[in-house]
Short mmCIF file of C-alpha atoms in Angstrom, two decimals:
data_model
loop_
_atom_site.label_atom_id
_atom_site.label_comp_id
_atom_site.label_asym_id
_atom_site.label_seq_id
_atom_site.Cartn_x
_atom_site.Cartn_y
_atom_site.Cartn_z
CA MET A 353 34.62 75.46 58.95
CA PRO A 354 33.24 71.96 57.88
CA VAL A 355 30.00 72.28 56.67
CA ALA A 356 27.48 69.20 55.92
CA VAL A 357 25.49 69.02 52.64
CA ASP A 358 22.21 66.29 52.17
CA THR A 359 22.51 64.23 48.81
CA ARG A 360 21.18 62.09 47.17
CA ASP A 361 24.35 59.79 47.28
CA GLY A 362 24.71 60.77 51.04
CA ILE A 363 25.93 63.84 52.78
CA ARG A 364 28.52 65.75 51.35
CA LEU A 365 31.39 67.14 53.64
CA VAL A 366 32.84 70.48 52.79
CA PHE A 367 35.07 72.68 54.17
CA GLU A 368 34.77 76.24 54.13
CA VAL A 369 38.55 78.03 54.43
CA GLU A 370 38.76 81.54 55.09
CA PRO A 371 42.43 82.91 54.81
CA ASN A 372 43.97 84.87 57.54
CA GLN A 373 43.57 88.59 56.95
CA ASP A 374 46.42 90.99 55.69
CA PHE A 375 48.62 92.26 58.56
CA HIS A 376 48.03 96.28 59.31
CA GLY A 377 49.13 96.74 62.73
CA LEU A 378 49.94 95.41 66.45
CA VAL A 379 48.76 96.51 69.62
CA CYS A 380 50.87 95.23 72.76
CA GLU A 381 49.17 95.40 76.04
CA GLY A 382 51.38 95.36 79.58
CA ALA A 383 54.27 95.06 78.42
CA ASN A 384 56.02 98.09 80.53
CA MET A 385 59.41 97.01 79.98
CA LEU A 386 59.60 95.72 76.69
CA PRO A 387 61.34 98.21 74.30
CA SER A 388 58.80 98.83 71.28
CA LYS A 389 61.14 98.92 69.03
CA PHE A 390 61.72 95.14 69.49
CA LEU A 391 58.16 94.49 68.01
CA LYS A 392 58.57 97.00 65.63
CA ASP A 393 61.77 95.19 64.18
CA ALA A 394 59.84 91.35 64.62
CA PHE A 395 57.32 92.65 62.15
CA HIS A 396 58.87 95.32 60.05
CA ASP A 397 58.71 93.58 56.67
CA ARG A 398 55.74 91.66 57.43
CA HIS A 399 52.61 94.87 56.75
CA GLY A 400 50.36 94.27 53.94
CA LYS A 401 51.14 90.31 53.93
CA ILE A 402 48.46 87.68 55.20
CA ILE A 403 49.67 86.88 59.03
CA ASN A 404 51.58 83.85 59.59
CA ILE A 405 50.53 82.42 62.43
CA ARG A 406 54.36 80.20 62.39
CA HIS A 407 55.89 83.73 62.74
CA LEU A 408 53.39 84.74 65.27
CA ASP A 409 54.77 81.80 67.47
CA GLN A 410 58.47 82.35 66.91
CA VAL A 411 57.75 86.63 67.74
CA ILE A 412 55.67 85.02 70.94
CA LYS A 413 58.63 83.07 71.95
CA SER A 414 61.29 85.93 71.07
CA VAL A 415 59.60 88.20 73.62
CA ASN A 416 59.53 85.53 76.33
CA GLY A 417 63.11 84.75 75.62
CA TRP A 418 64.00 88.59 75.58
CA TYR A 419 62.54 88.72 79.39
CA GLN A 420 63.99 85.26 80.42
CA GLU A 421 67.46 86.76 79.40
CA ARG A 422 67.12 89.83 81.48
CA GLY A 423 65.75 87.99 84.84
CA LEU A 424 62.68 89.34 84.35
CA THR A 425 59.39 87.55 85.41
CA GLY A 426 57.27 88.34 82.20
CA LEU A 427 55.42 86.58 79.16
CA VAL A 428 53.08 86.52 76.40
CA SER A 429 49.96 85.23 77.85
CA TYR A 430 47.38 85.35 75.03
CA ALA A 431 47.00 86.51 71.21
CA GLU A 432 44.23 86.93 68.95
CA ILE A 433 43.53 88.67 65.62
CA LEU A 434 41.14 91.50 65.58
CA SER A 435 39.27 92.30 62.56
CA GLY A 436 41.16 94.82 59.98
CA GLY A 437 44.08 92.57 60.19
CA ILE A 438 45.15 94.04 63.58
CA LEU A 439 47.24 91.37 66.11
CA ARG A 440 46.58 92.09 69.89
CA LEU A 441 49.31 90.35 72.01
CA GLN A 442 48.96 90.45 76.04
CA VAL A 443 51.57 90.34 78.07
CA SER A 444 51.77 89.80 81.90
CA GLU A 445 54.60 90.96 83.61
CA ALA A 446 55.35 90.27 87.45
CA GLU A 447 55.32 93.88 89.17
CA VAL A 448 56.83 94.20 93.09
CA ASN A 449 54.01 95.00 95.04
CA ASN A 450 55.45 95.23 98.72
CA ILE A 451 58.90 95.13 100.59
CA ASN A 452 58.70 93.39 103.56
CA ILE A 453 61.59 93.35 106.29
CA ARG A 454 62.21 90.34 108.70
CA PHE A 455 65.08 89.90 110.80
CA LEU A 456 65.65 86.65 111.76
CA ASP A 457 68.02 85.31 114.82
CA ARG A 458 71.29 84.29 113.96
CA ARG A 459 71.17 81.35 116.00
CA THR A 460 67.52 80.01 115.59
CA GLY A 461 66.59 81.18 112.56
CA GLU A 462 63.40 82.51 114.13
CA PRO A 463 61.83 85.81 113.82
CA THR A 464 63.38 88.76 116.09
CA VAL A 465 63.58 92.45 116.59
CA GLY A 466 66.16 93.90 114.36
CA LYS A 467 68.25 97.09 115.70
CA THR A 468 68.66 98.13 112.03
CA GLN A 469 66.18 100.59 110.76
CA PRO A 470 64.43 99.51 108.09
CA GLU A 471 64.90 102.56 106.16
CA THR A 472 68.46 102.27 106.32
CA ILE A 473 68.33 99.16 104.19
CA LEU A 474 65.20 99.85 102.07
CA ARG A 475 67.36 103.01 100.48
CA GLN A 476 70.23 101.01 99.63
CA LEU A 477 67.68 98.63 97.42
CA THR A 478 67.18 99.53 93.32
CA THR A 479 64.28 97.46 93.48
CA LYS A 480 61.17 99.44 94.05
CA LYS A 481 57.37 98.95 94.56
CA GLY A 482 55.60 99.39 91.11
CA GLN A 483 58.71 98.14 89.46
CA ALA A 484 58.55 94.99 87.28
CA TYR A 485 60.17 92.07 89.04
CA ASN A 486 64.18 91.40 87.98
CA ARG A 487 65.62 88.44 89.44
CA ALA A 488 69.43 90.03 88.51
CA GLN A 489 68.47 92.97 90.02
CA VAL A 490 67.26 91.48 93.20
CA LYS A 491 70.77 89.43 93.20
CA ARG A 492 72.84 93.18 93.26
CA ASP A 493 70.61 94.15 95.97
CA VAL A 494 71.31 91.07 98.13
CA GLU A 495 75.12 91.96 97.10
CA THR A 496 75.15 95.78 97.93
CA ILE A 497 73.21 94.82 101.33
CA LEU A 498 76.09 92.47 102.31
CA THR A 499 78.46 95.25 101.33
CA MET A 500 77.46 97.49 104.05
CA GLY A 501 78.79 95.14 106.73
CA ILE A 502 76.22 94.84 109.16
CA MET A 503 74.17 91.56 108.10
CA GLU A 504 75.74 88.27 108.15
CA ASP A 505 73.17 86.75 105.68
CA VAL A 506 70.78 88.37 103.07
CA THR A 507 67.71 86.54 101.24
CA ILE A 508 64.95 87.92 99.23
CA ILE A 509 62.47 85.26 98.66
CA PRO A 510 59.23 86.77 96.31
CA GLN A 511 55.57 85.55 97.31
CA PRO A 512 52.80 85.77 95.03
CA VAL A 513 49.49 88.09 95.78
CA GLY A 514 46.06 87.73 95.04
CA ASP A 515 46.97 89.95 92.11
CA SER A 516 48.57 87.34 89.62
CA ASN A 517 50.99 90.21 87.92
CA LYS A 518 52.26 91.49 91.31
CA VAL A 519 54.54 89.88 93.77
CA ASP A 520 55.59 90.87 97.60
CA LEU A 521 59.18 90.55 98.36
CA VAL A 522 59.94 89.35 101.48
CA MET A 523 63.88 90.27 102.67
CA ASN A 524 65.22 87.85 105.56
CA LEU A 525 67.94 89.51 107.22
CA VAL A 526 70.78 88.11 109.88
CA GLU A 527 72.31 91.06 111.52
CA ARG A 528 75.95 90.35 112.68
CA PRO A 529 77.08 91.77 116.05
CA SER A 530 77.36 95.34 116.04
CA GLY A 531 80.66 96.22 117.46
CA GLY A 532 83.43 94.86 119.72
CA PHE A 533 87.19 94.63 120.88
CA SER A 534 90.08 93.43 118.66
CA ALA A 535 93.85 93.14 119.13
CA GLY A 536 96.64 92.97 116.06
CA GLY A 537 99.53 93.75 115.07
CA GLY A 538 101.39 95.33 111.63
CA ILE A 539 104.53 96.40 110.53
CA SER A 540 106.10 99.66 110.08
CA SER A 541 107.95 101.00 107.11
CA GLY A 542 109.82 103.86 109.49
CA ILE A 543 112.00 101.42 111.55
CA THR A 544 114.69 99.70 109.66
CA ASN A 545 116.87 98.42 112.47
CA GLY A 546 116.84 96.27 115.93
CA PRO A 547 115.24 92.94 116.74
CA LEU A 548 111.96 94.23 116.57
CA SER A 549 111.94 96.74 114.08
CA GLY A 550 108.82 98.12 112.79
CA LEU A 551 106.51 95.59 114.96
CA ILE A 552 103.32 97.15 115.97
CA GLY A 553 100.66 96.16 118.13
CA SER A 554 97.11 97.23 118.04
CA PHE A 555 93.99 97.21 120.24
CA ALA A 556 90.84 98.79 118.97
CA TYR A 557 87.01 99.35 119.39
CA SER A 558 84.50 99.47 116.74
CA HIS A 559 80.90 100.03 116.32
CA ARG A 560 79.42 99.68 112.91
CA ASN A 561 76.22 100.43 113.18
CA VAL A 562 75.44 103.25 115.24
CA PHE A 563 71.91 104.50 115.99
CA GLY A 564 70.93 101.40 113.53
CA ARG A 565 71.86 103.53 110.52
CA ASN A 566 75.24 101.74 109.46
CA LYS A 567 77.09 104.43 111.08
CA LYS A 568 80.58 103.29 111.78
CA LEU A 569 82.58 104.24 115.05
CA ASN A 570 85.85 103.43 115.49
CA LEU A 571 88.39 103.88 118.61
CA SER A 572 92.15 102.44 117.89
CA LEU A 573 95.49 102.60 119.37
CA GLU A 574 98.76 101.14 118.17
CA ARG A 575 102.05 100.94 119.82
CA GLY A 576 105.26 100.03 118.39
CA GLN A 577 109.08 100.35 118.93
CA ILE A 578 108.94 104.16 118.40
CA ASP A 579 105.10 104.61 116.93
CA SER A 580 102.64 105.34 118.63
CA ILE A 581 98.64 106.47 117.20
CA PHE A 582 95.41 107.12 118.48
CA ARG A 583 92.73 107.20 115.98
CA LEU A 584 89.17 107.93 116.33
CA ASN A 585 87.12 107.87 113.43
CA TYR A 586 83.25 107.94 112.71
CA THR A 587 81.47 107.69 109.41
CA ASP A 588 78.41 108.18 108.11
CA PRO A 589 78.50 106.01 104.61
CA TRP A 590 75.38 107.51 103.72
CA ILE A 591 74.68 111.35 104.57
CA ASP A 592 70.27 110.84 105.44
CA GLY A 593 68.43 112.69 103.25
CA ASP A 594 71.34 113.18 100.44
CA ASN A 595 70.30 111.41 96.78
CA LYS A 596 73.68 111.58 95.59
CA ARG A 597 75.26 108.84 98.33
CA THR A 598 77.29 111.33 99.94
CA SER A 599 79.69 109.82 102.81
CA ARG A 600 80.75 112.03 105.82
CA THR A 601 83.95 111.03 107.95
CA ILE A 602 84.86 112.98 111.12
CA MET A 603 88.61 112.15 112.15
CA VAL A 604 90.50 113.19 115.39
CA GLN A 605 93.96 111.29 115.71
CA ASN A 606 97.33 111.98 118.00
CA SER A 607 100.33 110.13 116.50
CA ARG A 608 104.03 109.72 117.05
CA THR A 609 105.77 108.71 114.12
CA PRO A 610 109.69 107.94 113.16
CA GLY A 611 111.32 110.68 111.34
CA THR A 612 113.56 108.12 109.52
CA LEU A 613 112.34 108.97 105.85
CA ILE A 614 113.34 112.35 106.16
CA HIS A 615 115.71 112.82 108.77
CA GLY A 616 116.91 109.20 109.53
CA GLY A 617 120.73 108.40 109.59
CA ASP A 618 121.44 110.25 112.27
CA HIS A 619 124.73 110.23 114.41
CA PRO A 620 125.04 106.56 116.46
CA ASP A 621 125.19 109.00 119.76
CA HIS A 622 122.20 110.57 118.58
CA GLY A 623 118.72 109.39 119.68
CA PRO A 624 116.45 109.44 116.56
CA ILE A 625 113.88 112.01 115.59
CA THR A 626 110.14 111.24 115.90
CA ILE A 627 107.02 113.47 114.35
CA GLY A 628 104.40 113.83 116.82
CA ARG A 629 101.00 115.14 115.15
CA VAL A 630 97.37 116.32 116.35
CA THR A 631 95.54 115.98 113.51
CA ALA A 632 91.31 117.15 113.51
CA GLY A 633 88.99 117.02 110.18
CA ILE A 634 86.14 116.08 108.39
CA GLU A 635 85.89 114.34 104.57
CA TYR A 636 83.11 114.20 102.03
CA SER A 637 83.27 111.56 99.46
CA ARG A 638 80.67 110.36 96.76
CA PRO A 639 80.67 108.86 93.22
CA PHE A 640 80.16 111.37 90.68
CA ARG A 641 80.54 109.60 87.51
CA PRO A 642 80.70 105.73 87.07
CA LYS A 643 83.74 104.29 88.17
CA TRP A 644 84.98 107.79 89.58
CA SER A 645 84.44 109.22 93.38
CA GLY A 646 85.54 112.39 94.82
CA THR A 647 86.48 113.55 98.42
CA LEU A 648 86.67 117.00 99.75
CA GLY A 649 87.86 117.29 103.07
CA LEU A 650 89.22 120.42 105.64
CA ILE A 651 92.22 118.78 107.93
CA PHE A 652 94.07 120.66 111.16
CA GLN A 653 97.27 119.65 111.74
CA HIS A 654 99.37 120.85 114.66
CA ALA A 655 103.04 118.79 114.07
CA GLY A 656 106.21 118.97 115.27
CA ALA A 657 109.41 116.89 116.07
CA ARG A 658 110.88 115.22 119.22
CA ASP A 659 113.99 114.23 120.58
CA ASP A 660 114.70 110.60 122.07
CA LYS A 661 113.33 111.74 125.64
CA GLY A 662 110.17 113.51 123.99
CA ASN A 663 111.36 117.13 123.99
CA PRO A 664 110.51 119.30 120.72
CA ILE A 665 113.62 120.38 118.75
CA ILE A 666 113.80 122.47 115.93
CA ARG A 667 117.06 121.47 114.27
CA ASP A 668 118.45 117.89 114.26
CA PHE A 669 121.87 116.63 114.23
CA TYR A 670 123.09 118.34 111.05
CA ASN A 671 121.46 121.19 111.87
CA SER A 672 118.74 120.64 109.19
CA GLN A 673 115.70 122.84 110.08
CA LEU A 674 112.95 120.46 111.15
CA THR A 675 109.78 123.03 110.87
CA ALA A 676 108.97 125.85 108.43
CA SER A 677 107.91 128.07 111.06
CA GLY A 678 111.08 128.20 113.17
CA ASN A 679 108.98 127.17 115.67
CA ALA A 680 108.58 124.04 117.99
CA TYR A 681 105.49 122.93 115.80
CA ASP A 682 104.00 123.71 112.51
CA ASP A 683 99.94 124.67 112.46
CA THR A 684 98.28 123.73 108.85
CA LEU A 685 94.66 124.15 107.85
CA LEU A 686 94.57 121.77 104.73
CA ALA A 687 91.66 121.61 102.25
CA LYS A 688 91.89 118.24 100.23
CA LEU A 689 90.15 117.60 97.17
CA GLU A 690 90.85 113.67 95.93
CA SER A 691 89.75 111.96 92.53
CA VAL A 692 89.91 108.23 92.59
CA TYR A 693 88.90 106.08 89.05
CA THR A 694 89.12 102.47 89.22
CA ASP A 695 87.86 99.95 86.41
CA SER A 696 87.46 97.27 88.47
CA GLY A 697 88.74 95.17 92.26
CA ASP A 698 90.80 93.26 89.89
CA ARG A 699 94.63 94.00 90.13
CA SER A 700 94.81 93.62 86.09
CA SER A 701 92.34 97.09 85.89
CA THR A 702 93.41 100.48 85.78
CA MET A 703 93.41 102.38 88.69
CA PHE A 704 93.95 106.36 88.98
CA VAL A 705 94.21 108.53 91.89
CA PHE A 706 95.12 112.44 91.70
CA ASN A 707 95.27 114.31 95.37
CA ILE A 708 95.52 118.35 95.47
CA GLU A 709 96.29 119.83 99.03
CA GLN A 710 96.05 123.38 99.83
CA GLY A 711 97.44 124.75 102.78
CA LEU A 712 95.23 127.72 104.00
CA PRO A 713 97.00 130.67 105.94
CA VAL A 714 94.13 131.56 108.19
CA LEU A 715 96.28 133.13 110.44
CA PRO A 716 100.03 134.63 109.86
CA GLU A 717 101.80 131.92 111.15
CA TRP A 718 99.90 129.13 109.44
CA LEU A 719 101.63 127.63 106.48
CA SER A 720 100.62 127.85 102.85
CA PHE A 721 101.32 125.30 100.48
CA ASN A 722 99.93 123.31 97.67
CA ARG A 723 100.58 119.77 97.16
CA VAL A 724 99.71 117.92 93.75
CA THR A 725 100.13 113.97 93.81
CA ALA A 726 99.27 111.33 91.30
CA ARG A 727 99.13 107.55 90.92
CA LEU A 728 98.61 105.22 87.89
CA ARG A 729 98.39 101.63 87.81
CA GLN A 730 97.69 99.46 85.19
CA GLY A 731 97.54 95.62 84.56
CA TYR A 732 97.85 93.38 81.80
CA GLU A 733 96.85 89.52 81.35
CA ILE A 734 99.53 87.81 79.33
CA GLY A 735 99.00 84.36 78.94
CA PRO A 736 99.39 83.01 82.69
CA ALA A 737 101.35 85.95 83.80
CA ARG A 738 100.30 89.03 84.76
CA LEU A 739 102.06 92.60 83.90
CA LEU A 740 101.62 94.93 86.45
CA LEU A 741 102.95 98.72 85.38
CA SER A 742 102.69 101.71 88.05
CA ALA A 743 103.86 105.46 88.46
CA SER A 744 103.52 107.91 91.10
CA GLY A 745 104.79 111.63 91.23
CA GLY A 746 104.10 114.99 92.94
CA HIS A 747 104.99 118.66 93.79
CA VAL A 748 104.97 121.05 96.53
CA GLU A 749 105.28 124.57 96.09
CA GLY A 750 105.36 127.04 99.03
CA ASN A 751 106.17 127.00 102.65
CA PHE A 752 105.63 123.17 104.03
CA SER A 753 107.18 121.24 106.78
CA PRO A 754 110.50 119.00 105.89
CA HIS A 755 109.24 116.39 107.02
CA GLU A 756 106.28 116.32 104.60
CA ALA A 757 108.68 115.87 101.75
CA PHE A 758 108.32 112.96 99.58
CA ALA A 759 110.50 110.62 100.67
CA ILE A 760 112.21 107.85 98.09
CA GLY A 761 113.10 104.38 98.54
CA GLY A 762 111.67 101.16 100.27
CA THR A 763 109.08 98.65 100.38
CA ASN A 764 106.60 100.80 98.72
CA SER A 765 108.76 102.95 96.37
CA VAL A 766 112.14 102.10 95.07
CA ARG A 767 112.61 98.21 96.43
CA GLY A 768 116.72 97.92 97.14
CA TYR A 769 117.11 100.59 99.20
CA GLU A 770 116.11 101.45 103.12
CA GLU A 771 112.98 103.62 103.66
CA GLY A 772 113.51 107.25 102.02
CA ALA A 773 116.80 106.11 101.10
CA VAL A 774 116.96 107.20 97.70
CA GLY A 775 116.20 110.98 98.57
CA SER A 776 113.42 113.69 99.84
CA GLY A 777 112.17 116.14 97.91
CA ARG A 778 109.61 118.99 96.89
CA SER A 779 108.97 116.91 93.79
CA TYR A 780 109.02 113.13 93.33
CA ALA A 781 108.67 110.24 90.52
CA VAL A 782 108.30 106.76 90.90
CA GLY A 783 107.71 104.23 88.33
CA SER A 784 108.06 100.27 88.60
CA GLY A 785 106.94 97.04 86.78
CA GLU A 786 106.28 93.41 87.57
CA ILE A 787 105.51 90.46 86.00
CA SER A 788 104.16 87.57 88.44
CA CYS A 789 102.65 84.01 88.09
CA ARG A 790 100.81 81.99 89.83
CA MET A 791 103.13 78.95 91.22
CA PHE A 792 100.82 76.55 93.18
CA GLY A 793 98.01 77.19 95.44
CA PRO A 794 98.03 80.57 97.38
CA LEU A 795 101.72 80.73 96.30
CA GLU A 796 102.71 83.77 93.56
CA GLY A 797 106.18 84.26 92.02
CA VAL A 798 107.22 88.05 91.21
CA VAL A 799 109.80 89.55 89.22
CA PHE A 800 110.21 93.22 89.78
CA GLY A 801 112.03 96.41 88.77
CA ASP A 802 111.60 99.89 90.55
CA TYR A 803 113.08 103.48 89.53
CA GLY A 804 112.81 107.08 91.37
CA SER A 805 114.00 110.24 91.43
CA ASP A 806 113.36 113.50 93.58
CA LEU A 807 113.89 115.51 90.03
CA SER A 808 116.56 117.26 91.87
CA SER A 809 114.52 119.10 94.30
CA GLY A 810 116.16 117.70 97.23
CA PRO A 811 118.07 120.85 97.99
CA LYS A 812 114.87 122.82 97.65
CA VAL A 813 113.59 121.20 101.43
CA PRO A 814 113.86 123.55 104.12
CA GLY A 815 117.06 122.40 105.74
CA ASP A 816 118.09 120.04 102.74
CA PRO A 817 118.09 116.65 104.88
CA ALA A 818 118.38 114.87 102.00
CA GLY A 819 121.79 116.64 100.99
CA ALA A 820 122.94 116.41 104.63
CA ARG A 821 122.75 112.63 104.68
CA GLY A 822 124.17 112.40 100.99
CA LYS A 823 121.27 111.08 99.94
CA PRO A 824 121.64 110.18 95.99
CA GLY A 825 118.84 111.76 94.60
CA SER A 826 117.64 108.98 92.22
CA GLY A 827 118.03 105.18 92.16
CA TYR A 828 116.78 102.09 90.93
CA GLY A 829 116.45 98.50 92.27
CA TYR A 830 115.58 94.82 91.11
CA GLY A 831 114.97 91.28 92.23
CA VAL A 832 112.66 88.70 93.08
CA GLY A 833 109.94 87.90 94.90
CA VAL A 834 107.16 85.38 96.44
CA ARG A 835 103.64 86.36 97.50
CA VAL A 836 100.98 84.45 99.49
CA ASP A 837 97.19 85.20 99.81
CA SER A 838 96.22 85.35 103.27
CA PRO A 839 93.36 86.94 105.34
CA LEU A 840 95.22 90.13 106.27
CA GLY A 841 95.72 90.43 102.16
CA PRO A 842 98.95 89.29 100.40
CA LEU A 843 101.95 88.63 102.41
CA ARG A 844 104.93 89.78 100.55
CA LEU A 845 108.69 88.63 100.89
CA GLU A 846 111.02 90.26 98.46
CA TYR A 847 115.00 90.15 97.51
CA ALA A 848 115.88 93.03 95.85
CA PHE A 849 119.40 94.85 94.34
CA ASN A 850 120.10 98.11 93.85
CA ASP A 851 122.38 100.38 91.76
CA LYS A 852 124.82 100.83 94.58
CA GLN A 853 125.39 96.86 94.51
CA ALA A 854 123.51 96.54 98.00
CA ARG A 855 120.77 94.11 98.32
CA ARG A 856 118.11 93.59 100.99
CA PHE A 857 115.05 92.24 102.09
CA HIS A 858 111.24 93.62 102.34
CA PHE A 859 108.49 92.06 103.81
CA GLY A 860 104.94 94.07 103.35
CA VAL A 861 101.46 92.83 103.79
CA GLY A 862 98.98 94.01 100.99
CA TYR A 863 99.61 95.32 97.33
CA ARG A 864 102.10 97.91 96.90
CA ASN A 865 100.85 101.40 96.25
#
């Protein structure tokens, strides 16, 4: 402090200097999010030394930077030196006060009445009242709500309130139409000959927000040259009252599909075999660890073979049995357990699926068997190219229907062979390797090789349908192809050779399983 002193020669100006106190402690108020270790590390070598204002400024900047890097709204609003060498820092963090939902008309943008229940939206949010306002967390919440599939647009806007340390969050939602009819088409892998081979037409009705609670209802009908599938699905993506994000799906299905995968290659004068199935079941799914999810289900199936006139049959042209029970239909009650690991949505990541199914012989005539399957996929980026390795395998033990055997060969198995032409077994193993490279625009070139085997289990299938048709039981294929990105997923056109010197085109939609 400057002090003026009168002298005979005039006024003498004296500056009285008091050094900063030695640092003996720190008090930080309002920093609910900031780890205490952060400040301890900042002052760990300062105890007993004179408080340095320049160092204090650096600490304040680092604290403010910590909040900024994490998308948090917070800063040091005040700093002072108390008696006894105690530093006091006052930190102001923005706290979430209220979260308000506002529905907007998708045409005019004006506020309107929404169909979705507010609690259905609020429970999706990781941002809660009383938490520090985190911009990155709010952005993730917006993405989560969009993935529900019931919103066309979502924005969350912070608004200040009377208390300067609190903000209200206003969530503007634009709902998508809840449901409607659709028509489309696809390709079945079960038919490989004829001018309309494998083409399927479909008609569907869907409602994506039943009761305003994000529950899904899908009713669909698919019809092809031989295929016909009627399916009813009702899904609750998050069961009310559950804190583990468990979903539930109830399914009823009546289908008629070609039996060519197992019982193909019939005599030209003998009509094709189809497999009729009536299926009903319920499944529960939930994430149980990071990147892991599980499914538990109970499914009943009533299935049997039919001739080209729709009449039930129990033996094919080669006198191979078509049912395990010897009756026109096999009844099965399946308990299902599935575990899925996904590293990320990128195809260069790791994916692993493990599935166990157990036939429960509740009644004496119901089938009893155990089926285990596994699939693994691993991708690697090699410069501009991508290497994708995949493997799958499975085994069935017990009394099961012949048409449920593992079919090897075809577009999603061993390319270069017709569907199911390599083998049909109780066990199987298939491996594949692909190298792909972006050519130009959405076009991608692929070089691939596949190998599959029934592990000598073909004769162990009831009726030995593979042996009756002379399937080799193992084989490999290789070739080249192109892929084009489309709204339906990648469109695949592949040309493959097999070890029997045969060649074949394959066309598919979506990535290979």
